[in-house]
Structures are given as structure tokens and as C-alpha cells.
CSV table of C-alpha atoms and ligand atoms in Angstrom, one decimal:
chain,number,residue,atom,x,y,z
A,1,MET,CA,96.7,69.6,116.3
A,2,SER,CA,100.1,69.0,118.0
A,3,ARG,CA,102.2,72.0,118.9
A,4,SER,CA,104.2,73.3,115.9
A,5,ALA,CA,108.0,73.2,115.8
A,6,VAL,CA,108.1,76.0,113.3
A,7,TRP,CA,109.5,79.4,114.2
A,8,HIS,CA,107.8,81.9,111.9
A,9,PRO,CA,109.3,85.2,110.6
A,10,PHE,CA,108.4,88.5,112.2
A,11,THR,CA,106.2,86.6,114.6
A,12,GLN,CA,105.9,87.0,118.4
A,13,HIS,CA,104.8,83.5,119.2
A,14,ALA,CA,103.9,84.5,122.8
A,15,LEU,CA,101.2,86.7,121.4
A,16,GLU,CA,100.0,84.9,118.3
A,17,PRO,CA,97.3,82.2,118.3
A,18,PRO,CA,98.2,78.8,116.6
A,19,MET,CA,98.4,79.4,112.9
A,20,LYS,CA,95.8,78.4,110.4
A,21,ARG,CA,97.4,76.1,107.8
A,22,ILE,CA,96.9,76.9,104.2
A,23,ALA,CA,96.2,73.9,102.0
A,24,SER,CA,96.1,75.5,98.6
A,25,THR,CA,96.1,78.8,96.7
A,26,GLU,CA,94.2,80.0,93.7
A,27,GLY,CA,94.1,83.4,92.0
A,28,ALA,CA,93.7,86.1,94.7
A,29,TYR,CA,92.9,83.5,97.4
A,30,LEU,CA,94.6,81.4,100.0
A,31,ILE,CA,92.4,78.4,101.0
A,32,ASP,CA,92.9,76.9,104.5
A,33,GLU,CA,92.5,73.3,105.6
A,34,ASP,CA,88.9,73.9,106.5
A,35,GLY,CA,88.2,75.2,103.0
A,36,ASN,CA,87.9,78.8,104.0
A,37,ARG,CA,88.9,81.3,101.3
A,38,ILE,CA,91.1,84.2,102.4
A,39,LEU,CA,91.5,87.1,100.1
A,40,ASP,CA,95.2,87.7,99.7
A,41,ALA,CA,95.1,91.5,99.7
A,42,ILE,CA,98.9,91.8,100.2
A,43,SER,CA,100.0,89.3,97.5
A,44,SER,CA,101.5,87.0,100.2
A,45,TRP,CA,104.1,89.6,101.3
A,46,TRP,CA,104.3,91.4,98.0
A,47,VAL,CA,105.5,88.5,95.8
A,48,ILE,CA,102.5,87.3,93.8
A,49,THR,CA,101.9,89.6,90.9
A,50,HIS,CA,99.4,88.0,88.4
A,51,GLY,CA,97.7,85.8,90.9
A,52,HIS,CA,98.4,82.5,92.7
A,53,ARG,CA,99.3,79.5,90.6
A,54,HIS,CA,99.1,81.2,87.2
A,55,PRO,CA,98.8,78.2,84.8
A,56,VAL,CA,101.6,79.4,82.5
A,57,ILE,CA,104.1,79.6,85.4
A,58,MET,CA,102.9,76.3,86.9
A,59,GLN,CA,103.3,74.5,83.5
A,60,ALA,CA,106.8,76.0,83.0
A,61,ILE,CA,107.8,74.7,86.5
A,62,ARG,CA,106.4,71.2,85.7
A,63,SER,CA,108.2,70.9,82.4
A,64,ALA,CA,111.5,72.2,83.8
A,65,THR,CA,111.4,69.5,86.4
A,66,GLU,CA,111.3,66.9,83.6
A,67,ALA,CA,114.7,68.2,82.5
A,68,CYS,CA,116.8,69.3,85.4
A,69,ASP,CA,117.2,70.3,89.1
A,70,GLN,CA,119.9,72.5,90.5
A,71,ILE,CA,123.0,73.0,88.2
A,72,ILE,CA,126.3,74.5,89.4
A,73,PHE,CA,126.4,78.0,87.9
A,74,ALA,CA,130.2,78.4,87.7
A,75,GLU,CA,131.9,76.7,84.8
A,76,TYR,CA,128.5,75.8,83.4
A,77,SER,CA,125.4,77.8,82.3
A,78,HIS,CA,122.0,76.7,81.1
A,79,GLU,CA,119.5,77.9,78.5
A,80,ARG,CA,116.8,79.1,80.9
A,81,ALA,CA,119.2,81.5,82.7
A,82,GLU,CA,120.5,82.8,79.4
A,83,THR,CA,117.0,83.4,78.0
A,84,LEU,CA,115.9,85.1,81.2
A,85,ALA,CA,119.0,87.4,81.2
A,86,ARG,CA,118.3,88.5,77.7
A,87,GLY,CA,114.6,89.0,78.5
A,88,LEU,CA,115.5,91.1,81.6
A,89,ILE,CA,117.9,93.3,79.7
A,90,GLU,CA,115.2,93.9,77.1
A,91,ILE,CA,112.7,95.3,79.6
A,92,ALA,CA,115.1,97.0,82.0
A,93,PRO,CA,116.1,100.6,81.8
A,94,GLU,CA,118.6,101.3,79.1
A,95,GLY,CA,122.2,100.5,79.8
A,96,LEU,CA,121.7,97.6,82.3
A,97,ASN,CA,123.3,94.8,80.3
A,98,HIS,CA,124.7,92.3,82.8
A,99,VAL,CA,122.6,90.0,85.0
A,100,PHE,CA,123.9,88.4,88.3
A,101,TYR,CA,121.6,85.8,89.8
A,102,SER,CA,120.9,85.1,93.4
A,103,ASP,CA,118.0,83.8,95.5
A,104,SER,CA,116.3,86.5,97.5
A,105,GLY,CA,115.7,90.2,97.6
A,106,SER,CA,118.2,90.6,100.4
A,107,THR,CA,121.0,88.8,98.5
A,108,SER,CA,120.3,90.8,95.4
A,109,VAL,CA,120.9,93.9,97.5
A,110,GLU,CA,124.1,92.4,99.1
A,111,VAL,CA,125.3,91.7,95.6
A,112,ALA,CA,124.6,95.3,94.5
A,113,LEU,CA,126.5,96.7,97.5
A,114,LYS,CA,129.4,94.3,96.8
A,115,MET,CA,129.4,95.3,93.1
A,116,ALA,CA,129.6,99.0,94.1
A,117,LEU,CA,132.4,98.5,96.5
A,118,GLY,CA,134.2,96.2,94.2
A,119,TYR,CA,133.9,98.7,91.4
A,120,PHE,CA,135.8,101.4,93.3
A,121,HIS,CA,138.3,98.9,94.9
A,122,ASN,CA,139.2,97.4,91.5
A,123,ARG,CA,139.7,100.8,90.0
A,124,GLY,CA,142.0,101.8,92.8
A,125,GLU,CA,139.6,104.7,93.9
A,126,PRO,CA,139.2,104.7,97.7
A,127,ARG,CA,135.5,105.2,98.1
A,128,ASP,CA,133.5,103.3,100.7
A,129,ARG,CA,130.5,105.4,101.9
A,130,ILE,CA,127.0,104.2,101.2
A,131,VAL,CA,124.1,106.8,101.2
A,132,VAL,CA,120.6,105.6,102.0
A,133,MET,CA,117.2,107.2,102.5
A,134,GLU,CA,115.6,107.5,105.9
A,135,HIS,CA,112.8,104.9,106.5
A,136,SER,CA,114.3,102.5,103.9
A,137,TYR,CA,114.1,98.8,104.0
A,138,HIS,CA,116.5,96.6,102.0
A,139,GLY,CA,116.3,93.3,103.7
A,140,ASP,CA,117.2,91.5,106.9
A,141,THR,CA,120.8,90.3,106.4
A,142,ILE,CA,123.5,92.3,108.1
A,143,GLY,CA,124.4,94.4,105.1
A,144,THR,CA,120.9,95.1,104.1
A,145,MET,CA,119.9,96.0,107.7
A,146,SER,CA,122.9,98.4,107.8
A,147,THR,CA,121.4,100.3,104.9
A,148,GLY,CA,117.9,100.1,106.3
A,149,GLU,CA,116.2,102.2,108.9
A,150,ARG,CA,117.4,101.5,112.5
A,151,GLY,CA,115.0,100.7,115.2
A,152,VAL,CA,113.5,97.9,117.3
A,153,PHE,CA,113.9,95.4,114.4
A,154,ASN,CA,117.7,95.6,114.4
A,155,ALA,CA,118.6,97.0,117.9
A,156,ALA,CA,120.1,93.7,119.0
A,157,TYR,CA,122.4,93.5,116.0
A,158,LYS,CA,123.7,97.1,116.1
A,159,PRO,CA,127.3,96.2,116.9
A,160,LEU,CA,127.5,94.4,113.6
A,161,LEU,CA,125.9,97.0,111.4
A,162,PHE,CA,128.1,99.4,109.3
A,163,GLY,CA,127.6,103.1,109.2
A,164,VAL,CA,125.8,104.8,106.3
A,165,ASP,CA,124.9,108.4,105.5
A,166,ARG,CA,121.1,109.1,105.6
A,167,LEU,CA,119.1,111.4,103.4
A,168,PRO,CA,115.9,112.9,104.9
A,169,PHE,CA,112.7,111.5,103.3
A,170,PRO,CA,111.5,113.9,100.5
A,171,GLU,CA,108.2,115.0,102.0
A,172,VAL,CA,106.0,117.0,99.7
A,173,GLY,CA,107.4,120.5,99.4
A,174,ARG,CA,110.7,119.6,101.1
A,175,GLU,CA,112.3,117.7,98.2
A,176,GLU,CA,115.2,120.1,98.0
A,177,LYS,CA,116.4,119.2,101.4
A,178,THR,CA,116.9,115.6,100.3
A,179,LEU,CA,118.7,116.7,97.2
A,180,ASP,CA,120.9,119.2,99.1
A,181,ALA,CA,121.8,116.6,101.7
A,182,PHE,CA,122.9,114.2,98.9
A,183,GLU,CA,124.9,116.9,97.2
A,184,THR,CA,126.7,117.6,100.5
A,185,PHE,CA,127.6,113.9,101.1
A,186,CYS,CA,128.8,113.6,97.6
A,187,ARG,CA,131.2,116.5,97.9
A,188,SER,CA,133.2,114.5,100.4
A,189,GLY,CA,134.3,112.4,97.5
A,190,GLN,CA,133.9,109.3,99.6
A,191,VAL,CA,130.4,108.2,98.4
A,192,ALA,CA,130.6,104.9,96.5
A,193,ALA,CA,126.8,104.5,96.0
A,194,LEU,CA,123.3,105.6,96.8
A,195,ILE,CA,120.9,102.8,97.4
A,196,ILE,CA,117.2,103.7,97.2
A,197,GLU,CA,113.7,102.2,96.9
A,198,PRO,CA,112.3,104.1,93.9
A,199,LEU,CA,109.0,105.9,94.4
A,200,VAL,CA,107.7,103.8,97.3
A,201,LEU,CA,109.4,102.9,100.6
A,202,GLY,CA,107.6,99.6,101.3
A,203,ALA,CA,108.3,98.2,104.8
A,204,GLY,CA,109.1,101.7,106.1
A,205,GLY,CA,105.3,102.4,105.9
A,206,MET,CA,104.4,102.6,102.1
A,207,LYS,CA,105.9,106.1,102.0
A,208,ILE,CA,105.5,107.6,98.5
A,209,TYR,CA,107.6,110.4,96.9
A,210,GLU,CA,107.8,112.1,93.6
A,211,ALA,CA,109.6,110.7,90.5
A,212,ARG,CA,111.4,114.0,90.0
A,213,VAL,CA,113.3,113.4,93.3
A,214,LEU,CA,114.7,110.2,91.8
A,215,ALA,CA,115.7,112.1,88.7
A,216,GLY,CA,117.4,114.8,90.8
A,217,LEU,CA,119.3,112.2,92.9
A,218,LYS,CA,120.4,110.4,89.7
A,219,GLU,CA,121.8,113.6,88.3
A,220,ILE,CA,123.8,114.4,91.4
A,221,ALA,CA,125.1,110.8,91.6
A,222,THR,CA,126.2,110.9,87.9
A,223,ARG,CA,127.9,114.3,88.4
A,224,HIS,CA,129.9,113.0,91.3
A,225,GLY,CA,130.7,109.6,89.8
A,226,CYS,CA,128.8,107.8,92.5
A,227,LEU,CA,126.8,104.7,91.6
A,228,PHE,CA,123.0,104.7,91.8
A,229,ILE,CA,121.5,101.5,93.1
A,230,ALA,CA,117.7,101.0,92.6
A,231,ASP,CA,116.3,98.4,95.0
A,232,GLU,CA,113.2,97.5,92.9
A,233,VAL,CA,112.6,94.3,94.9
A,234,MET,CA,109.1,95.5,95.8
A,235,THR,CA,108.4,98.2,93.2
A,236,GLY,CA,109.3,96.1,90.1
A,237,TRP,CA,107.0,94.1,87.9
A,238,GLY,CA,104.3,96.7,87.6
A,239,ARG,CA,103.7,97.1,91.4
A,240,ALA,CA,104.3,100.8,91.3
A,241,GLY,CA,102.5,101.2,88.0
A,242,THR,CA,105.3,100.7,85.4
A,243,MET,CA,107.5,97.6,84.8
A,244,PHE,CA,110.2,99.2,87.0
A,245,ALA,CA,109.5,102.3,89.1
A,246,CYS,CA,112.7,104.0,87.8
A,247,GLN,CA,111.1,104.2,84.4
A,248,GLN,CA,108.6,106.8,85.8
A,249,ALA,CA,111.6,109.1,86.5
A,250,GLY,CA,113.1,108.4,83.1
A,251,ILE,CA,116.4,107.3,84.7
A,252,SER,CA,118.7,104.3,84.3
A,253,PRO,CA,120.3,103.2,87.5
A,254,ASP,CA,123.8,101.8,87.5
A,255,ILE,CA,122.6,98.7,89.4
A,256,LEU,CA,119.1,97.4,89.8
A,257,CYS,CA,117.9,94.7,92.2
A,258,THR,CA,114.8,92.6,91.4
A,259,SER,CA,113.3,89.6,93.1
A,260,LYS,CA,109.7,89.2,94.5
A,261,GLY,CA,107.7,89.4,91.2
A,262,LEU,CA,110.5,88.0,89.1
A,263,THR,CA,108.9,84.6,89.0
A,264,GLY,CA,105.4,86.0,89.4
A,265,GLY,CA,106.1,85.2,93.0
A,266,ALA,CA,106.0,81.4,92.5
A,267,LEU,CA,109.6,80.5,93.4
A,268,PRO,CA,112.5,82.3,95.1
A,269,LEU,CA,114.8,84.0,92.6
A,270,ALA,CA,116.6,87.3,92.4
A,271,ALA,CA,118.7,89.2,89.9
A,272,THR,CA,121.1,92.1,90.2
A,273,LEU,CA,121.4,94.0,86.9
A,274,CYS,CA,124.3,96.3,86.3
A,275,ALA,CA,125.8,98.6,83.7
A,276,GLY,CA,128.7,97.7,81.5
A,277,ASP,CA,131.3,99.7,83.5
A,278,VAL,CA,130.4,97.9,86.8
A,279,PHE,CA,131.0,94.6,85.0
A,280,ASP,CA,134.1,95.9,83.3
A,281,ALA,CA,135.7,97.0,86.6
A,282,HIS,CA,135.7,93.3,87.5
A,283,LEU,CA,137.0,92.1,84.1
A,284,SER,CA,140.7,91.5,84.4
A,285,THR,CA,143.4,88.8,83.9
A,286,ASP,CA,144.1,89.6,87.6
A,287,ARG,CA,142.1,87.0,89.5
A,288,ARG,CA,141.9,89.3,92.5
A,289,LYS,CA,139.4,91.5,90.6
A,290,THR,CA,136.9,88.6,90.3
A,291,PHE,CA,133.5,89.3,91.7
A,292,PHE,CA,133.6,87.0,94.7
A,293,HIS,CA,130.0,86.1,95.3
A,294,SER,CA,127.9,83.0,94.9
A,295,SER,CA,125.1,81.2,96.6
A,296,SER,CA,124.5,77.4,96.2
A,297,TYR,CA,121.2,78.0,94.4
A,298,THR,CA,122.4,80.7,92.0
A,299,ALA,CA,120.1,80.7,88.9
A,300,ASN,CA,118.1,77.7,89.9
A,301,PRO,CA,116.8,76.3,86.6
A,302,ILE,CA,113.3,75.7,87.8
A,303,ALA,CA,113.1,79.2,89.2
A,304,CYS,CA,114.5,80.6,86.0
A,305,ALA,CA,111.9,78.6,84.1
A,306,ALA,CA,109.2,80.3,86.2
A,307,ALA,CA,110.7,83.7,85.5
A,308,VAL,CA,110.9,83.0,81.8
A,309,ALA,CA,107.2,82.1,81.9
A,310,ASN,CA,106.5,85.3,83.8
A,311,LEU,CA,108.1,87.3,81.0
A,312,GLN,CA,106.0,85.4,78.5
A,313,ILE,CA,102.8,86.4,80.5
A,314,TRP,CA,103.9,90.0,80.3
A,315,ARG,CA,104.3,89.7,76.6
A,316,SER,CA,101.1,87.8,75.8
A,317,GLU,CA,98.5,88.9,78.4
A,318,PRO,CA,97.1,92.4,79.0
A,319,VAL,CA,99.1,92.8,82.2
A,320,VAL,CA,99.6,96.6,81.6
A,321,GLU,CA,95.8,97.0,81.2
A,322,ARG,CA,95.1,95.0,84.4
A,323,ILE,CA,97.5,97.2,86.3
A,324,ARG,CA,95.9,100.4,84.9
A,325,ASP,CA,92.4,99.1,85.9
A,326,LEU,CA,93.6,98.2,89.4
A,327,GLU,CA,95.1,101.6,89.7
A,328,LEU,CA,91.8,103.2,88.8
A,329,LEU,CA,89.8,100.9,91.1
A,330,HIS,CA,92.1,102.0,94.0
A,331,ARG,CA,91.6,105.6,93.2
A,332,LYS,CA,87.8,105.2,93.2
A,333,ASN,CA,87.7,103.2,96.4
A,334,LEU,CA,90.1,105.6,98.2
A,335,GLU,CA,87.8,108.5,97.4
A,336,ARG,CA,85.3,107.4,100.1
A,337,PHE,CA,87.9,108.1,102.8
A,338,THR,CA,88.7,111.7,101.6
A,339,ASP,CA,87.8,114.1,104.4
A,340,ASP,CA,87.2,111.1,106.7
A,341,GLU,CA,88.8,112.1,110.1
A,342,ARG,CA,89.7,108.5,110.9
A,343,PHE,CA,92.3,108.4,108.2
A,344,ALA,CA,95.2,110.6,107.0
A,345,ASN,CA,97.7,110.6,104.1
A,346,LEU,CA,95.6,108.7,101.5
A,347,ARG,CA,98.2,107.8,98.9
A,348,GLN,CA,98.7,105.5,95.9
A,349,ALA,CA,101.4,104.4,93.6
A,350,GLY,CA,100.3,102.1,90.8
A,351,THR,CA,98.7,99.0,92.3
A,352,ILE,CA,99.7,100.0,95.9
A,353,ALA,CA,97.2,102.0,98.0
A,354,ALA,CA,97.9,103.1,101.6
A,355,LEU,CA,96.4,105.3,104.3
A,356,ASP,CA,97.2,106.0,107.9
A,357,LEU,CA,94.7,105.2,110.7
A,358,VAL,CA,94.7,108.3,113.0
A,359,VAL,CA,95.6,106.9,116.4
A,360,PRO,CA,97.3,108.6,119.3
A,361,ALA,CA,100.3,106.3,119.4
A,362,GLY,CA,101.5,105.2,115.9
A,363,GLY,CA,104.6,103.2,115.0
A,364,TYR,CA,105.0,99.6,114.1
A,365,LEU,CA,104.5,98.2,117.6
A,366,ALA,CA,101.3,100.0,118.2
A,367,ASP,CA,98.7,97.6,119.4
A,368,VAL,CA,96.3,98.6,116.7
A,369,GLY,CA,98.3,96.7,114.1
A,370,PRO,CA,97.9,93.2,115.5
A,371,ARG,CA,94.3,94.0,116.5
A,372,MET,CA,93.4,95.0,113.0
A,373,ARG,CA,95.2,92.0,111.6
A,374,ARG,CA,93.0,89.7,113.7
A,375,LEU,CA,89.8,91.5,112.7
A,376,PHE,CA,90.7,91.2,109.0
A,377,ARG,CA,91.5,87.5,109.5
A,378,GLU,CA,88.1,87.0,111.0
A,379,ARG,CA,86.6,88.6,107.9
A,380,GLY,CA,88.5,86.3,105.5
A,381,LEU,CA,91.1,88.8,104.4
A,382,LEU,CA,94.8,88.8,104.6
A,383,ILE,CA,95.8,92.5,105.4
A,384,ARG,CA,98.8,93.2,107.6
A,385,PRO,CA,99.0,96.9,108.7
A,386,LEU,CA,102.4,98.3,109.3
A,387,GLY,CA,101.6,99.7,112.7
A,388,ASN,CA,98.9,102.2,111.9
A,389,VAL,CA,99.5,102.2,108.2
A,390,LEU,CA,96.9,100.3,106.3
A,391,TYR,CA,97.7,99.3,102.8
A,392,LEU,CA,96.4,97.1,100.0
A,393,MET,CA,98.7,95.5,97.4
A,394,PRO,CA,96.6,92.7,95.8
A,395,PRO,CA,97.6,90.4,92.9
A,396,TYR,CA,96.6,91.9,89.5
A,397,CYS,CA,93.8,89.3,89.0
A,398,VAL,CA,91.8,90.8,91.8
A,399,THR,CA,88.3,91.8,90.8
A,400,SER,CA,86.5,95.0,91.4
A,401,ASP,CA,84.1,93.3,93.9
A,402,GLU,CA,87.0,91.6,95.8
A,403,LEU,CA,88.8,94.9,96.1
A,404,ALA,CA,85.6,96.6,97.3
A,405,ARG,CA,85.3,94.0,99.9
A,406,ALA,CA,88.8,94.8,101.2
A,407,TYR,CA,87.9,98.5,101.4
A,408,ASP,CA,84.7,97.7,103.2
A,409,ALA,CA,86.6,95.7,105.7
A,410,ILE,CA,89.1,98.6,106.2
A,411,ASP,CA,86.1,100.9,106.8
A,412,GLU,CA,84.5,98.5,109.3
A,413,VAL,CA,87.7,97.5,111.1
A,414,ALA,CA,88.9,101.1,111.5
A,415,SER,CA,85.6,102.0,113.3
A,416,ILE,CA,86.0,99.0,115.6
A,417,VAL,CA,89.5,99.7,116.7
A,418,LEU,CA,88.8,103.4,117.1
A,419,GLY,CA,85.8,102.5,119.3
A,420,LYS,CA,83.4,104.3,116.9
A,421,VAL,CA,80.8,101.5,116.5
B,1,PLP,C1,111.2,92.5,100.5
B,1,PLP,C2,112.3,93.5,100.2
B,1,PLP,C3,113.7,93.1,100.3
B,1,PLP,C4,114.1,91.8,100.8
B,1,PLP,O1,113.7,90.7,100.0
B,1,PLP,P1,113.7,89.2,100.6
B,1,PLP,O2,113.4,88.4,99.5
B,1,PLP,O3,112.7,89.2,101.7
B,1,PLP,O4,115.1,89.0,101.1
B,1,PLP,C5,114.6,94.0,99.9
B,1,PLP,N1,114.2,95.3,99.5
B,1,PLP,C6,113.0,95.6,99.4
B,1,PLP,C7,112.6,97.0,98.9
B,1,PLP,C8,112.0,94.8,99.8
B,1,PLP,O5,110.7,95.2,99.7
């Protein structure tokens, strides 16, 4: 094999072996060029919901390609984007009734931040502070990095990042601190928006907090006229147990970002949903109040067709039952690690389960991460620990045996890296 010209994401090429090439995908598996089947226990970076190459989505993509490719999305619209927008509004929390398309989770968040700032700008109210939660992740563009946790990932870009106000993570029993901090920031009158990952902070280490914190934050935001942005890029589409995680708190955000599972994970697409008053603040005969955002591939019709098919799967297949079953399977499997001194913080939110490996030096760059990754790979499993945080987030088609195999591997690999075998 000749040396690859490809520069991979989040990859230190000086430390990684040449990469195995995946030839095909099927259900919960990646199949490499030698025919080895790798269990995709993290849904290919959290995007695949039902399973790889779901036939309904694949068929929708094929038939869309018979009709169109990219279509400019200003001046013209297309039926698939319209159908999808109506479908999204139907399933989204109440009050979200406008849909702005883009092409990735990061851009959906950039769009949300611009909508929030535009809202106050167009109303002539000078508010420009953004409040975020500690340990958050909202993407890797400059704006989304600014709202995310600072650290080794973005140290080099610090001069370009804008300042935000940070809430402490609502640890169990310390939820009031988070709410109080938000109340204090809001009292300044400068806060335009709070952006938050509802219930689960993903890349920050699968940190899970209670729904009532979300409800409390929403109440404070509403009282101070500050916009509430739910970044549901990871938590949406059943990942945290309900269609959108916000629904567990019974709240409607002013703006909601969705991507990853929007097409069932098959194609890149994103949507930023917003409430009527956010749209209305941009509705004017004054052209300066236009929402100035676009990307070339806005509302790509083939991606929209995949997303419409995804909605159809949610309507016609027992997806909710599959999610509930997976939730129970996680719970049962996690039980074996209760009172196991090798692990701490066993936790679960819907189809996501996580636990921390007890090691002296944690953190993302801890050597145990890459070591475990290699050991999982050798066992035919795709599991990528976040430092010492082990988590499973499989597609919903995963079987009980497949999931048990992933837990067995965690058990075995943990003992190896801790030197206990
Ligand atoms: C993955 C993720 C993003 C970024 O999405 P991309 O499609 O990778 O740009 C944003 N927010 C959250 C919560 C995510 O998990």
C-alpha cells in the first residue's frame, strides 16, 4: 500500500499506524478490505442512528439522484426541503416553526449564534454576551470553538476566539450553583443567548446532568428575555432516549440545532430551527435586517431526501421500542461494573452509556485512551475512549449479543491497561 496523502481529523499521524480501509458498511458493522467485520459501537462518530445503509434511506437517495443534484436555495426551493421542514416542525418541541438548513453540526451552531445576535441587533437592543456551560463542545469552527471548552484542542487559535461567560457544570447536588451563576450573568442585561447541550455533554466526556437543570435554565432565560439555544446535534434523534433531549425537561428552546442523526447519519445535513419571534426580527422591508448566511450546499436535495426517509422510518418502524430496549440492555450490562474498583461514575442517558476508567492521570491526552483504542481495534470493535472515559453509543439495530461483546471487551481491555491480568 502506498503512503496515504490523506490528513485525517483528530489524528496524530506520527503516532498512528497506517489506517485500515473500510470497504463497506452494514447494520452495526464496518467491513474492511480484508473482509473483517468491526462492530461500530460509537455509530461512526455518533451519526448513524438506525444502522448503516438502512434500505429506506438508501432507496430514497437513489431515487433522488434520478431527479436532481444540488439546487441553489435562494430564489428557488424544492419539495424535499419543504416536506422535511414540515416534518421537523411536527416532531420538534412546540413553538419552533422555522427551519434554516446548513450542512454540518458546526454550521448549524454558527447559524444559531448568528440568529441570536441578529435578533437583538435588528431589534435595536444592544446585547452580545453568550453564556455556555463548562466542558461543552459545539464544533470546531472559530465560533463554535469559542463557545466550547478551552484546552489543548484550541490553544493555538486562542487569539481568534471570542469571550463567553461560563456556567459551572451541574454536578449532582450542586445544581443550584449553575442556576445561580446564570441568574447573575443575566442580571447584567447583556446576555443574548445561552447555548447548551441538553442532558449530555458529548465530547466533553459524556457528562450527564438532570433534566430539571434545563428547565431551571430555561425559566431564567425566559424571565430575562435571553434566547435559549439547544445544541441537539448529538442528543437528537433518540440518542438521549427521546426524539430531542429537551423534551425530557418539557421545555421548548428558542433555537434548536440538529445534524448527525438527521439523515440517519447517511449524508451531511443540518438544520437550525427557531421560534417565530427570531424569524420575525429578521423580517423587514429593510434589507439590512436580512439573515446573512448561506453555504453552497444549503438544503442539498439528496441529503434532504435521506432525511425525509429518516422521518418515515421513525413513523413506520418501532424505533422508540428499539431505543427503549437498548436503554434496558445498557442498564443490565452496566450492572456488572457496579462496585468494580476499576471504574467510576457509571452513567447512562438513553442509548448512551459511559464510565470512567480509574487511572492516576486522566484527561483526553492520557495514554490509556490510544492504548485502549488499539486493543478494541484488535478485538474487532470500534470504541474510542475520550481520555479515560469509556462510552458506548451504538446504532439502534445493535443486538443484545453484539452489545454484550462490547461490554466484555471493555472488561478485558480495562484489566489489560490497568495491568491486572
Ligand atoms: C458533533 C457535534 C457538533 C459538530 O458537528 P459537526 O457535524 O462535526 O460539525 C456540534 N455540537 C455537538 C453537541 C456535537 O456533538
